[in-house]
């Protein structure tokens, strides 16, 4: 990707988030979008080498709309200030965990896992973790996992803030979830309200094609965690 060009466009749209400006610069948007989609296509091909389930996907299946849904938001800005793609075997709207690429000045990242799981599935995931705690700990307590994603509770982010450099779990309960033992040794894993993890990268990370090797390394480290969660989610989808 030409990240200098893409990031400049994203800075410009952040400073001029209105329809007249966008229509005047629509050709630049189209060029940046096409460049991002080309990068996503290459990422799909590389990820499919270790996760064949996503091999059938195209960029169109994965790239999110640039137009914001403002119906239920106080922020009425019509456009996003980033490009994002969710590479998930069951589609962008699936509960199943997948791989996420995010290009945004100051907040570029590579992410993996499941977000916004309903309460019943979260409960099932917590039971699965307790029932297979050794496999879970092997997946999320390795040196590589901690290097890229950290520990639960080490993250946390408020609306409008920049993302922490790495994180495991976007939100956590303050106490043990109802129905689970409060004195459980690994209760921090049960307090998580999602099982997504991320690694923030420099703005120039996605430049060219060289980033694919490092992105694959990061995503492969997170995959065993995601596989455990997906084994539960798949029973509900």
GROMACS .gro file of N, CA and C in nm, residues 9 13 15-26 29 65-71 75-80:
model
   84
    9UNK      N    1  -0.473   1.132   0.293
    9UNK     CA    2  -0.616   1.145   0.265
    9UNK      C    3  -0.697   1.135   0.394
   13UNK      N    4  -0.954   1.408   0.542
   13UNK     CA    5  -1.097   1.387   0.566
   13UNK      C    6  -1.131   1.411   0.712
   15UNK      N    7  -1.004   1.640   0.888
   15UNK     CA    8  -1.011   1.786   0.904
   15UNK      C    9  -1.121   1.849   0.821
   16UNK      N   10  -1.176   1.773   0.726
   16UNK     CA   11  -1.280   1.827   0.635
   16UNK      C   12  -1.391   1.724   0.618
   17UNK      N   13  -1.448   1.681   0.728
   17UNK     CA   14  -1.544   1.571   0.722
   17UNK      C   15  -1.683   1.624   0.685
   18UNK      N   16  -1.698   1.653   0.557
   18UNK     CA   17  -1.826   1.703   0.507
   18UNK      C   18  -1.842   1.659   0.362
   19UNK      N   19  -1.964   1.656   0.315
   19UNK     CA   20  -1.992   1.603   0.181
   19UNK      C   21  -1.932   1.687   0.069
   20UNK      N   22  -1.941   1.820   0.074
   20UNK     CA   23  -1.881   1.897  -0.037
   20UNK      C   24  -1.733   1.868  -0.056
   21UNK      N   25  -1.658   1.864   0.054
   21UNK     CA   26  -1.514   1.836   0.042
   21UNK      C   27  -1.492   1.695  -0.013
   22UNK      N   28  -1.569   1.599   0.037
   22UNK     CA   29  -1.552   1.461  -0.006
   22UNK      C   30  -1.580   1.446  -0.155
   23UNK      N   31  -1.688   1.506  -0.203
   23UNK     CA   32  -1.720   1.494  -0.346
   23UNK      C   33  -1.614   1.561  -0.433
   24UNK      N   34  -1.555   1.667  -0.382
   24UNK     CA   35  -1.449   1.736  -0.456
   24UNK      C   36  -1.323   1.649  -0.466
   25UNK      N   37  -1.302   1.562  -0.366
   25UNK     CA   38  -1.182   1.479  -0.360
   25UNK      C   39  -1.216   1.330  -0.375
   26UNK      N   40  -1.327   1.303  -0.439
   26UNK     CA   41  -1.373   1.165  -0.449
   26UNK      C   42  -1.274   1.076  -0.526
   29UNK      N   43  -1.019   0.956  -0.290
   29UNK     CA   44  -1.078   0.850  -0.206
   29UNK      C   45  -1.081   0.717  -0.281
   65UNK      N   46  -1.764  -0.027   0.503
   65UNK     CA   47  -1.804   0.097   0.435
   65UNK      C   48  -1.732   0.217   0.496
   66UNK      N   49  -1.698   0.313   0.413
   66UNK     CA   50  -1.633   0.435   0.459
   66UNK      C   51  -1.735   0.535   0.510
   67UNK      N   52  -1.859   0.513   0.474
   67UNK     CA   53  -1.967   0.604   0.515
   67UNK      C   54  -2.017   0.564   0.653
   68UNK      N   55  -2.026   0.659   0.742
   68UNK     CA   56  -2.068   0.632   0.879
   68UNK      C   57  -2.220   0.622   0.890
   69UNK      N   58  -2.268   0.536   0.978
   69UNK     CA   59  -2.409   0.530   1.013
   69UNK      C   60  -2.429   0.625   1.131
   70UNK      N   61  -2.490   0.739   1.105
   70UNK     CA   62  -2.502   0.844   1.206
   70UNK      C   63  -2.638   0.845   1.276
   71UNK      N   64  -2.721   0.746   1.247
   71UNK     CA   65  -2.858   0.749   1.299
   71UNK      C   66  -2.863   0.752   1.451
   75UNK      N   67  -2.223   1.212   1.698
   75UNK     CA   68  -2.130   1.258   1.595
   75UNK      C   69  -2.194   1.237   1.458
   76UNK      N   70  -2.227   1.344   1.391
   76UNK     CA   71  -2.294   1.336   1.261
   76UNK      C   72  -2.198   1.347   1.144
   77UNK      N   73  -2.068   1.332   1.169
   77UNK     CA   74  -1.972   1.333   1.059
   77UNK      C   75  -2.006   1.221   0.962
   78UNK      N   76  -2.016   1.250   0.833
   78UNK     CA   77  -2.065   1.149   0.739
   78UNK      C   78  -1.964   1.040   0.702
   79UNK      N   79  -1.835   1.063   0.729
   79UNK     CA   80  -1.733   0.968   0.684
   79UNK      C   81  -1.642   0.925   0.799
   80UNK      N   82  -1.588   0.807   0.784
   80UNK     CA   83  -1.491   0.757   0.881
   80UNK      C   84  -1.356   0.823   0.856
   0.00000   0.00000   0.00000
